[in-house]
XYZ file of C-alpha atoms in Angstrom:
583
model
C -77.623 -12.745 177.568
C -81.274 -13.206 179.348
C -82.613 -13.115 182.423
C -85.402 -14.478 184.000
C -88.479 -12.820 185.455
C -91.059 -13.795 187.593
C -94.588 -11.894 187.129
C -96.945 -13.585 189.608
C -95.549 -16.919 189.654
C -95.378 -17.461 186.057
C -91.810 -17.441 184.206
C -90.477 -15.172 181.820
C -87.147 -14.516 179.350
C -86.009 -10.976 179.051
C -83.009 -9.629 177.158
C -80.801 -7.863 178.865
C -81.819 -4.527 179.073
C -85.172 -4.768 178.459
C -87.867 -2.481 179.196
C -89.443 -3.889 182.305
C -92.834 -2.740 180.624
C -92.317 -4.712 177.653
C -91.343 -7.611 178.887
C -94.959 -7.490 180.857
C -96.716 -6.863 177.659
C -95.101 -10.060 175.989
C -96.186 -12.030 179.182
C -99.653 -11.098 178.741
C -99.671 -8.060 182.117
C -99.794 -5.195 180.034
C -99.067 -2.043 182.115
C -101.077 1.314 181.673
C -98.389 3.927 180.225
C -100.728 7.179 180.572
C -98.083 9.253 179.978
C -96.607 7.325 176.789
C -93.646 5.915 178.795
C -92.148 9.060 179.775
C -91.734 8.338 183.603
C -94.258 10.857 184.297
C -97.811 9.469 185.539
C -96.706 6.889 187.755
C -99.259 4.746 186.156
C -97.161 1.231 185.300
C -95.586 1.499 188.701
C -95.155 -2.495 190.051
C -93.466 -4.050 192.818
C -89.761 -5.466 191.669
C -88.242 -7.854 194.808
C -90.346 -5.765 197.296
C -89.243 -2.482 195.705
C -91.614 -0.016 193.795
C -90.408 0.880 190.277
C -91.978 2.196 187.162
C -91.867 -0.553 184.802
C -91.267 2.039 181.811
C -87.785 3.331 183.134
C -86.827 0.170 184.808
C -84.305 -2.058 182.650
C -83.398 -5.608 183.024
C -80.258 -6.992 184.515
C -80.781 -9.744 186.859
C -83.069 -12.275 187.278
C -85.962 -10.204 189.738
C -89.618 -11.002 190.833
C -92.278 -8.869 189.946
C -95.526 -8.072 191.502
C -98.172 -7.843 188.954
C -100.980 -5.286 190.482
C -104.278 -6.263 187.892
C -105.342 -3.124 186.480
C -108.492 -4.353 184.541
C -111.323 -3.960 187.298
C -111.702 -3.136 190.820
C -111.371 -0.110 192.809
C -107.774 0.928 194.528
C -107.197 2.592 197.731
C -105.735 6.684 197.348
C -104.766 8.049 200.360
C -107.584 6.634 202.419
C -110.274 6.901 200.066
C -111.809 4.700 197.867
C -112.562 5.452 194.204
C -113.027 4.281 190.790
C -109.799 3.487 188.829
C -107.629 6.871 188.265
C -105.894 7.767 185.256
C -108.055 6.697 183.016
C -107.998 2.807 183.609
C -110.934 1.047 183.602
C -112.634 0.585 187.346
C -115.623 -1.432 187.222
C -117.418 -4.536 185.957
C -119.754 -2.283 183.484
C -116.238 -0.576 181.883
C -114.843 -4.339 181.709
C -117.115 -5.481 179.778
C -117.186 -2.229 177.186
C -113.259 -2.116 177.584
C -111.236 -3.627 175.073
C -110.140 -7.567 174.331
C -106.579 -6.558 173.737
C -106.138 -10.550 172.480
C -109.122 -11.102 170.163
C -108.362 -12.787 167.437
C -109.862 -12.361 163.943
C -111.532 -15.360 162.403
C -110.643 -16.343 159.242
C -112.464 -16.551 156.279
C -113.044 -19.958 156.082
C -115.625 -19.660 159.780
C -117.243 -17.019 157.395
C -120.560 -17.045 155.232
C -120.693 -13.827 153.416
C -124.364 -12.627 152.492
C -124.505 -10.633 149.073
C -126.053 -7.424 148.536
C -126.180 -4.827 146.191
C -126.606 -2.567 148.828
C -124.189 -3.527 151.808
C -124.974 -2.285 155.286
C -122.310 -0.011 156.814
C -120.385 0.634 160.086
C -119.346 4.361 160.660
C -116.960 4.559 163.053
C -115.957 7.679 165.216
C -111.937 6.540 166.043
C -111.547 8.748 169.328
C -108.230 8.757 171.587
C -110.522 7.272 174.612
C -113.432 5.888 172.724
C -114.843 4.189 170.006
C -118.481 5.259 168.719
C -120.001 3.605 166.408
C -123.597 2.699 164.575
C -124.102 -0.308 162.450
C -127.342 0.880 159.637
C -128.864 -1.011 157.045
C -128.401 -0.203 153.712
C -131.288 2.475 154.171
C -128.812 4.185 157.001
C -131.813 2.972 159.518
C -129.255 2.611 162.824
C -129.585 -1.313 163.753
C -126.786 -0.724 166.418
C -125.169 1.683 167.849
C -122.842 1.642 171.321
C -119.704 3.257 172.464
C -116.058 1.081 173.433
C -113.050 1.870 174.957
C -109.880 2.618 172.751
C -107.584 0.418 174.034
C -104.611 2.423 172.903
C -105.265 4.195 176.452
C -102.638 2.226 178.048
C -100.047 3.450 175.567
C -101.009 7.101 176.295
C -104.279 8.732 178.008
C -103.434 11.674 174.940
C -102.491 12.587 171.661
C -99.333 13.388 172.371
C -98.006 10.146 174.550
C -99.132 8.111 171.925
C -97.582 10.104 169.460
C -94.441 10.078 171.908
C -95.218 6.069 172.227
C -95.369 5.068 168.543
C -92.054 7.307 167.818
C -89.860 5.392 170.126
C -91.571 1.738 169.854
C -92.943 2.187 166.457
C -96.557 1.973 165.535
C -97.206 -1.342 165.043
C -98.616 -2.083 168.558
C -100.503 0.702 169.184
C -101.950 -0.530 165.393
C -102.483 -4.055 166.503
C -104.708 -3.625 169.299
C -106.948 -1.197 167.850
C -107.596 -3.118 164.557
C -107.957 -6.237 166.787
C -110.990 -4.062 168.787
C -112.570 -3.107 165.677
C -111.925 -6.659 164.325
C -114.013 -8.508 167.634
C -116.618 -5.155 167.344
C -116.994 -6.568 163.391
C -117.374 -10.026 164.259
C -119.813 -9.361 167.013
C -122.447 -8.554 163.960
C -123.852 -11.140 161.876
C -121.883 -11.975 158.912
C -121.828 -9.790 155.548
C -119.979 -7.481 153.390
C -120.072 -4.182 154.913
C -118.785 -0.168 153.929
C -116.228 1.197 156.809
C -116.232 4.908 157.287
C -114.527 6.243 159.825
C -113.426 9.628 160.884
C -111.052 10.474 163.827
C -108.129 12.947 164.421
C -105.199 12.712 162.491
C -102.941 10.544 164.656
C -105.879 8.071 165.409
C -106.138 7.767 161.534
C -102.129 7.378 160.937
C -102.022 4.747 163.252
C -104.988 2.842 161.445
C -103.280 3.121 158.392
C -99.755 2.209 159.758
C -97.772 5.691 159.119
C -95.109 7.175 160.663
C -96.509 9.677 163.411
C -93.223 11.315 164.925
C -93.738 14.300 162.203
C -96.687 14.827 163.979
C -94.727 15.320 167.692
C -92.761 17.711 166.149
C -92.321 21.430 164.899
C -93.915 22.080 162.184
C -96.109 19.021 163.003
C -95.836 17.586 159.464
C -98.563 14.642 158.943
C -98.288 12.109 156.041
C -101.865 12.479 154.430
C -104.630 14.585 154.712
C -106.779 13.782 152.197
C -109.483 11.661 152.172
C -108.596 7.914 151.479
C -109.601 4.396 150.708
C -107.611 2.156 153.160
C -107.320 -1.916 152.716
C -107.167 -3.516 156.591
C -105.690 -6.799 155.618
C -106.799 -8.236 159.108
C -110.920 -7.172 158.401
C -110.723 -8.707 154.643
C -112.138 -11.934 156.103
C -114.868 -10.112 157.670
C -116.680 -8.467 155.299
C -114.843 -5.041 154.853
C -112.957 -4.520 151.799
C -111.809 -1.178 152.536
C -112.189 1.955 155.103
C -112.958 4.746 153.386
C -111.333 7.671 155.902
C -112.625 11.182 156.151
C -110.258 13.870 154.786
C -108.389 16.233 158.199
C -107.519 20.047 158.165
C -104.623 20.216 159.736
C -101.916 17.556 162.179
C -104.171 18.466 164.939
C -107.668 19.323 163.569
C -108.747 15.629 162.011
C -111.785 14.274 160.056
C -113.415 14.139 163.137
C -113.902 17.793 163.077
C -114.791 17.752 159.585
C -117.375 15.171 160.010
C -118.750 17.216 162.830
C -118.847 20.290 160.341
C -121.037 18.420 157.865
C -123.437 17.623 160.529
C -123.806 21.326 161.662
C -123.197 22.899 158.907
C -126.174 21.468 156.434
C -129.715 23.382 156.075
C -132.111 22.626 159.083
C -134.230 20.479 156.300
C -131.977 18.537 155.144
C -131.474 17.544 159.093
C -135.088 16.834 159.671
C -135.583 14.891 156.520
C -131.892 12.783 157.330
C -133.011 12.085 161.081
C -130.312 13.841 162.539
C -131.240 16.123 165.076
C -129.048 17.999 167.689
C -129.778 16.957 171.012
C -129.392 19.658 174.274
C -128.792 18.839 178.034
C -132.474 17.352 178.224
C -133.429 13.796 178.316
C -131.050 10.912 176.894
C -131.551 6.903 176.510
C -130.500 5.493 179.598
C -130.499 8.444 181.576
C -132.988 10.172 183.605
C -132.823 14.121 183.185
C -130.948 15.307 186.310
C -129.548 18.830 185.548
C -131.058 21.385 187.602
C -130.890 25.104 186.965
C -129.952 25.768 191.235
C -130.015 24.046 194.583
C -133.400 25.413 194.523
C -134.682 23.386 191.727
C -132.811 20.643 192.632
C -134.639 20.495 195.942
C -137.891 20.144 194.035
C -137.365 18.590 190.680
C -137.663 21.478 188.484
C -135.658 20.460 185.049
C -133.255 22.621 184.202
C -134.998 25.704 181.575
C -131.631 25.883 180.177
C -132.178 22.344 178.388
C -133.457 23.469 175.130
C -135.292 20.254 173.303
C -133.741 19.794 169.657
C -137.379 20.539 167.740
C -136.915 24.055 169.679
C -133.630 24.977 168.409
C -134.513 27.001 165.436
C -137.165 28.754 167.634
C -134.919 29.224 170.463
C -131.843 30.530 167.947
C -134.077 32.404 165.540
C -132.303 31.005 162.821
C -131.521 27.860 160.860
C -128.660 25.413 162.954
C -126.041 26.817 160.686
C -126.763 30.358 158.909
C -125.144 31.260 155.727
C -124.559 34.924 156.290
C -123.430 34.571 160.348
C -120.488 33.092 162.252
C -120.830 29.664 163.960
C -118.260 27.832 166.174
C -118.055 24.145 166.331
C -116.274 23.281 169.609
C -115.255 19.505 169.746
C -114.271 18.653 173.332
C -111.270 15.738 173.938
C -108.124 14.756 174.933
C -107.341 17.188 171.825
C -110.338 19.978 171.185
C -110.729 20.660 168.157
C -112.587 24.072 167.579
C -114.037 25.334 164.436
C -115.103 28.833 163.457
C -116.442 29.519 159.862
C -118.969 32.170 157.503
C -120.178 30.956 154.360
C -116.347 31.112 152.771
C -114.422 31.268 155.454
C -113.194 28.193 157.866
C -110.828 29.141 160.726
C -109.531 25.763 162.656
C -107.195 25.298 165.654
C -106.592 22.783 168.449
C -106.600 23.267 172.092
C -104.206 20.354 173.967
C -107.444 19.812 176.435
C -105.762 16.863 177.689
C -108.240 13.730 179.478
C -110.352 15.033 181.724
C -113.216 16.039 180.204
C -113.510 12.263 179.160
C -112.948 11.436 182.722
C -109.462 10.707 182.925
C -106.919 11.729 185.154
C -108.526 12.852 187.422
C -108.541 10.920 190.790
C -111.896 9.451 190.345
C -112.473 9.802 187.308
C -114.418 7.254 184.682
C -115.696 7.472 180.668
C -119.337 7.909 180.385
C -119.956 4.672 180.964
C -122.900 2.777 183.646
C -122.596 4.436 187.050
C -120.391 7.322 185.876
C -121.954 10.575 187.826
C -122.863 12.784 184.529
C -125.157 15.281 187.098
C -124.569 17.231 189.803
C -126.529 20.015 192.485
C -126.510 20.820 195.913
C -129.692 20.797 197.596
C -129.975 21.026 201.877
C -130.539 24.755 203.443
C -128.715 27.851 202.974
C -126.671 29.063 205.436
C -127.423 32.540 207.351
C -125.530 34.372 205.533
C -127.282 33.013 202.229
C -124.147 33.047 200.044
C -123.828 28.803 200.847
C -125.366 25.902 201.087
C -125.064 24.136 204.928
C -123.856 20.266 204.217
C -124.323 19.123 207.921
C -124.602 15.629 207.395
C -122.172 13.136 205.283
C -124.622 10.095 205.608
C -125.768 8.972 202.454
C -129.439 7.758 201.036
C -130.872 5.056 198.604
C -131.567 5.208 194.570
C -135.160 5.145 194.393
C -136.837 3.020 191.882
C -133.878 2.954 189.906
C -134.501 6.449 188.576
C -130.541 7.358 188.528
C -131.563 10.494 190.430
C -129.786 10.403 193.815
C -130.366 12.929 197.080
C -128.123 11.968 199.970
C -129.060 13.152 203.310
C -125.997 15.869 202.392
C -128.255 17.339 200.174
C -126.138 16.247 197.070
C -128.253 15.459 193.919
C -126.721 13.355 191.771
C -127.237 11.791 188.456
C -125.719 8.687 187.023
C -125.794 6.988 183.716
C -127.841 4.431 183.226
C -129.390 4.542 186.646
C -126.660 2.755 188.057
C -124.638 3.063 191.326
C -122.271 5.675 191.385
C -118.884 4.225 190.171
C -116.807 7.465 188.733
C -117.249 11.036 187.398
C -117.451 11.847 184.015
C -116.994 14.868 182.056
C -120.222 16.226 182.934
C -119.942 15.707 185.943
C -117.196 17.397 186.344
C -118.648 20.313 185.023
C -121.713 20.322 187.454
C -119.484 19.432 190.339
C -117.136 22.997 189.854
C -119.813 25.197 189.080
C -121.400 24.164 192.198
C -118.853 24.733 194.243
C -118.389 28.150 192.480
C -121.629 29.346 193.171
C -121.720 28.158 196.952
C -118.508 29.564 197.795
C -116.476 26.213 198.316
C -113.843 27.341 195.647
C -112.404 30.302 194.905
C -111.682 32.393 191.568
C -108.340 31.233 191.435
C -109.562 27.604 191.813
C -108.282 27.242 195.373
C -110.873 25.025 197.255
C -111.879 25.495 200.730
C -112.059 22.746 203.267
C -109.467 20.273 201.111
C -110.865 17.684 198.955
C -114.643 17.600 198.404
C -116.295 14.063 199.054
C -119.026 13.760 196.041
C -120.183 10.657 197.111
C -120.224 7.994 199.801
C -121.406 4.457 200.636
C -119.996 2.172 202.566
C -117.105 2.629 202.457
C -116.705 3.701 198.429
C -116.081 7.336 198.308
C -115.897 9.651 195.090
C -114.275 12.590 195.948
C -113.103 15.635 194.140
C -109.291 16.429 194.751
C -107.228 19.933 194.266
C -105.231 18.365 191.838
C -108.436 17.477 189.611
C -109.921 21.375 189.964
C -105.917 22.056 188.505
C -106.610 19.896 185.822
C -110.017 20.734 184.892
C -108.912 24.693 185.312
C -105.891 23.458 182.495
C -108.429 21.749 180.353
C -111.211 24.827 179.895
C -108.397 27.308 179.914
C -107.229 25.714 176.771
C -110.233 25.645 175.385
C -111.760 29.430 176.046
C -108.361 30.805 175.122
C -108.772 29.372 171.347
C -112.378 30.353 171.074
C -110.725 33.538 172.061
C -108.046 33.393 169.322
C -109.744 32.256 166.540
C -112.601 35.165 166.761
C -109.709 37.617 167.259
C -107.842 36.172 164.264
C -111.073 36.254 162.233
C -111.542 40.251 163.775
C -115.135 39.497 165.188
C -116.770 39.236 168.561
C -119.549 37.571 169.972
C -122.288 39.540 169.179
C -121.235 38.035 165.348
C -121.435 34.652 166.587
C -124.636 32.759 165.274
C -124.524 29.800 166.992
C -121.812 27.853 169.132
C -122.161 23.979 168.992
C -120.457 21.883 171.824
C -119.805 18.393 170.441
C -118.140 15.601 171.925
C -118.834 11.758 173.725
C -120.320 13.644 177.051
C -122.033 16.765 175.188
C -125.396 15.296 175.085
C -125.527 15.566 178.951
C -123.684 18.273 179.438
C -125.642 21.333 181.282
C -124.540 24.060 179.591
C -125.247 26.755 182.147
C -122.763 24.974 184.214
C -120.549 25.184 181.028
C -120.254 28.837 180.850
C -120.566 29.338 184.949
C -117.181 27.507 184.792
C -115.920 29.852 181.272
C -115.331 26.802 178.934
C -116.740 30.515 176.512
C -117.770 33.113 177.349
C -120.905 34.121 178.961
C -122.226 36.023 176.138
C -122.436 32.994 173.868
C -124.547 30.918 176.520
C -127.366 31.587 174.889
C -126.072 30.783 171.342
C -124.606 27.618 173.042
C -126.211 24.178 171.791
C -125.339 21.017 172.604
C -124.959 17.937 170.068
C -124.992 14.566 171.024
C -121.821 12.976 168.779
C -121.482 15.713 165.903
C -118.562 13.345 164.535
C -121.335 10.065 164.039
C -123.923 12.551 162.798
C -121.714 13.957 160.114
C -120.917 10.138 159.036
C -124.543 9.507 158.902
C -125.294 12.656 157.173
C -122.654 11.417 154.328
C -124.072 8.160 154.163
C -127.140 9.428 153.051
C -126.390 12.220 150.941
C -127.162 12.159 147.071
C -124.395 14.129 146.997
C -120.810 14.769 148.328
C -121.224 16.595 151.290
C -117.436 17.234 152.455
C -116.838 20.899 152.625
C -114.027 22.459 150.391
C -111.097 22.550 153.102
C -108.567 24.375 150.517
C -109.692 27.969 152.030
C -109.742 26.568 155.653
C -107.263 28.454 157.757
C -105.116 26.721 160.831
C -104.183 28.795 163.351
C -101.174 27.228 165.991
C -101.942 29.083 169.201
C -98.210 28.327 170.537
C -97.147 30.619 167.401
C -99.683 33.379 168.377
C -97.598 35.770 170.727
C -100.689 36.064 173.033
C -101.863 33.439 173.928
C -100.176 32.615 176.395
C -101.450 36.047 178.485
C -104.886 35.019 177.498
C -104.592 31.279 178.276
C -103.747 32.446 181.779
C -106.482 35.251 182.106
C -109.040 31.658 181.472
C -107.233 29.735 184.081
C -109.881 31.729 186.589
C -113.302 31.388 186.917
């Protein structure tokens, strides 16, 4: 038996007892599912005969009318306030037209004149749970292209763990299609010819690619179905050029090749670097982005860069050492929905996984946005101290002008911000978010505990558009670097150093290039005797893929001695996961 449902006006069959959410997706109104259909985000909520449902519990059994809310640009009202798309969802024209084509449709090979060459050119491809990163290089490995997408799995999960939860109950095929059909329009958007595919991402990203089974990885013991490196046939980019992707080998279920690509780029001799082009990159200045972290409201006040931002030809000055010693202990910390953190000697590895959830890539959190035009990626207070000199007075809420385009903003509040790409404010992004609590840490606007004074904190305004900063979103952030400092914490305990062993901690990640580490370690992402060990590297993930491309030799370190280490089996960390939780 079937019933009938309206979406918008336009007719559609549904079995009884369908999935309200499905039967969307087949009419062409997919619905986010941030939480991988569980019930829990409130994400795919629509309107069924006047009535609000979620569209991921709610089953078919009568003929209904739906009211299809579009989700693909726009800003939405929460409580009062205006603000970029929550959750995760894409908010504004500049994320439309980086967000995926969930319908593109591969050409086939008849549209396509292959060039020959001995020495094809090659797309490396960093396969991230909210992003795509990628560089297109000659057969040198000169970069012709390079540019970041969204993954549009997010609407089947903003994590690794809905999806996983996703693709166990609907099967993976979906979540398969739409990413192959991204990289497929990505592919086709470069001139024709036979190309290499490498790509590196974390295990579940890669099982999906390749069409495997990923409930083993939702559960106890977390059992994947490969590790090991491997040469991959897409049948769907045959046509365009790519006869294979040749996939990066993973550690562990939740440490992937991401990590190990990221390990290759840290972990090589500082001359091999410099002669390779690859060159870590610190909160300094960054295409499309005018340099906009401040070291305090002072600074901010009068344009004094931050002297924390350490430029990458000063890093083996600044460290006195090579990037990656031999003899020391260095940390690779890869922030994400799932953070995968490194620690390793010259013959030792040590590897775990931190469930970081979204937000540092922006998402959910109230306003929050990728790193995308117009996302704030900066933050300071300026204006005049109070009396007592412990605070900052904010006396005013009107706002000012962007000057000259220079993505450098002071309202009349006294708020500095920055933006990427110089463009209106739209969103925060990870670094942002960073910037935004340590401020109101070291002005007295939050507490220890996280508790803010005065209720939500309004980041930006303009007519009308606010950007605020919610409770909930300092909960989620204090969830997020708790996760994080509490493995860096394990991992040196399990491997029975401290930080005075540590040579050099690298933050990687899609924000980390911006990311002002002072405000880093003000808000204890590690610990405050590593700040000065801390570095910051731009995409440690693409630089590792590069850094293979060009090698004479193999460059994949032997993973056989690399230790994982589950932090839900370690019986404290849970007491030391809730020591981080404060500031």
């Amino acid at each position: 038996m079937s019933y009938t449902v309206f979406i918008n006006g336009r007719q559609q069959s549904a079995p009884a007892g369908a999935l309200l959410s499905d039967v969307l997706a087949a009419a062409g109104f997919p619905r986010p599912l941030d939480c991988g259909g569980t019930g829990a985000c409130g994400s795919c909520a629509v309107l069924v005969d006047g009535r609000s449902v979620l569209s991921c519990q709610y089953r078919v059994y009568s003929d209904i009318t739906v009211h299809h809310r579009d989700v693909s640009g726009g800003s939405i009202s929460t409580g009062g306030q205006m603000c970029g798309k929550n959750n995760g969802s894409e908010s504004v024209d500049s994320a439309k037209k980086s967000a995926s084509k969930c319908a593109q449709t591969v050409p086939s090979a008849s549209k396509l004149q292959l060039k020959s060459s001995k020495k094809p050119e090659i797309i490396i491809l960093d396969l991230g749970t909210t992003t795509l990163a990628y560089k297109l290089l000659d057969a040198s490995g000169k970069t012709k292209k390079s540019g970041v997408i969204l993954n549009p799995q997010r609407r089947f999960g903003l994590d690794v763990m809905s999806r996983i939860s996703y693709c166990s109950s609907h099967g993976v095929e979906e979540c398969r299609s739409v990413l192959v059909n991204e990289i497929a329009g990505l592919i086709n958007s470069f001139p024709a010819a036979k190309r290499r595919l490498i790509i590196a991402g974390n295990t579940a990203m890669l099982h999906i690619l390749c069409a495997e089974d990923v409930s083993g990885l939702g559960i106890f013991p977390y059992t994947p179905k490969f590790l090991d490196k491997r040469e991959y046939v897409v049948p769907e980019l045959e046509s365009l050029g790519i006869e294979k992707a040749e996939l990066l080998p993973c550690i562990s279920a939740y440490v992937g090749a991401d990590a190990v690509a990221g390990l290759i780029a840290v972990s090589g001799q500082e001359s091999d670097r410099r002669s390779s082009g690859i060159l870590l990159q610190t909160v300094s200045h960054s295409e499309g982005m005018s340099a906009a972290v401040f070291k305090d409201a002072e600074a901010a006040v009068s344009g004094t860069p931050n002297t924390g931002a350490v430029k990458s030809s000063e890093l083996t000055a600044n460290s006195g050492v090579s990037a990656a010693s031999s003899t020391r202990w260095n940390i690779l910390c890869d922030l994400g929905t799932n953070a995968e953190i490194l620690l390793w000697s010259s013959d030792k590895i040590f590897a775990a996984s931190a469930a970081a959830g979204p937000c540092f890539e922006g998402a959910g959190i109230s306003c929050g946005m990728p790193a995308l035009p117009g996302a704030i990626c900066g933050f300071a207070f300026g204006g005049r101290r109070s009396t007592a000199g412990s605070a900052f007075v904010d006396d005013s809420h009107r706002t000012g002008v962007f000057e000259n385009g220079s993505g450098t903003y002071v309202s009349e509040a006294r708020r500095l911000i920055t933006t990427v790409s110089a463009a209106e404010p739209l969103g925060i992004c990870g670094t942002g978010l960073f910037d935004i609590v340590a401020s109101l840490l070291d002005c007295g606007l939050c507490s220890r505990d996280g508790e803010m004074s005065g209720g939500d904190f309004e980041v930006y305004s303009n007519m009308g558009h606010k950007i605020v900063f919610t409770q909930k979103d300092m909960r989620q952030f204090q969830l997020a670097k708790a996760a994080v400092a509490a493995c860096i914490d394990l991992l040196m305990s399990r491997a029975g150093i401290g930080c005075s062993d540590i040579e050099n901690l690298y933050i990687s990640g899609g924000f980390s290039s911006r990311l002002n580490l002072k405000s880093a370690a003000r808000t204890g992402l590690f610990p405050t005797e590593l700040c000065g060990k801390a570095l910051s590297v731009r995409n440690s993930c693409l630089d590792g893929l590069l850094a293979l491309t060009l090698s004479p030799v193999d460059p994949i370190p032997d993973l056989s001695a690399a230790v994982t280490v589950d932090p839900s089996l370690e019986p404290d960390f849970q007491t030391v996961f809730l020591k981080h939780l404060s500031f």
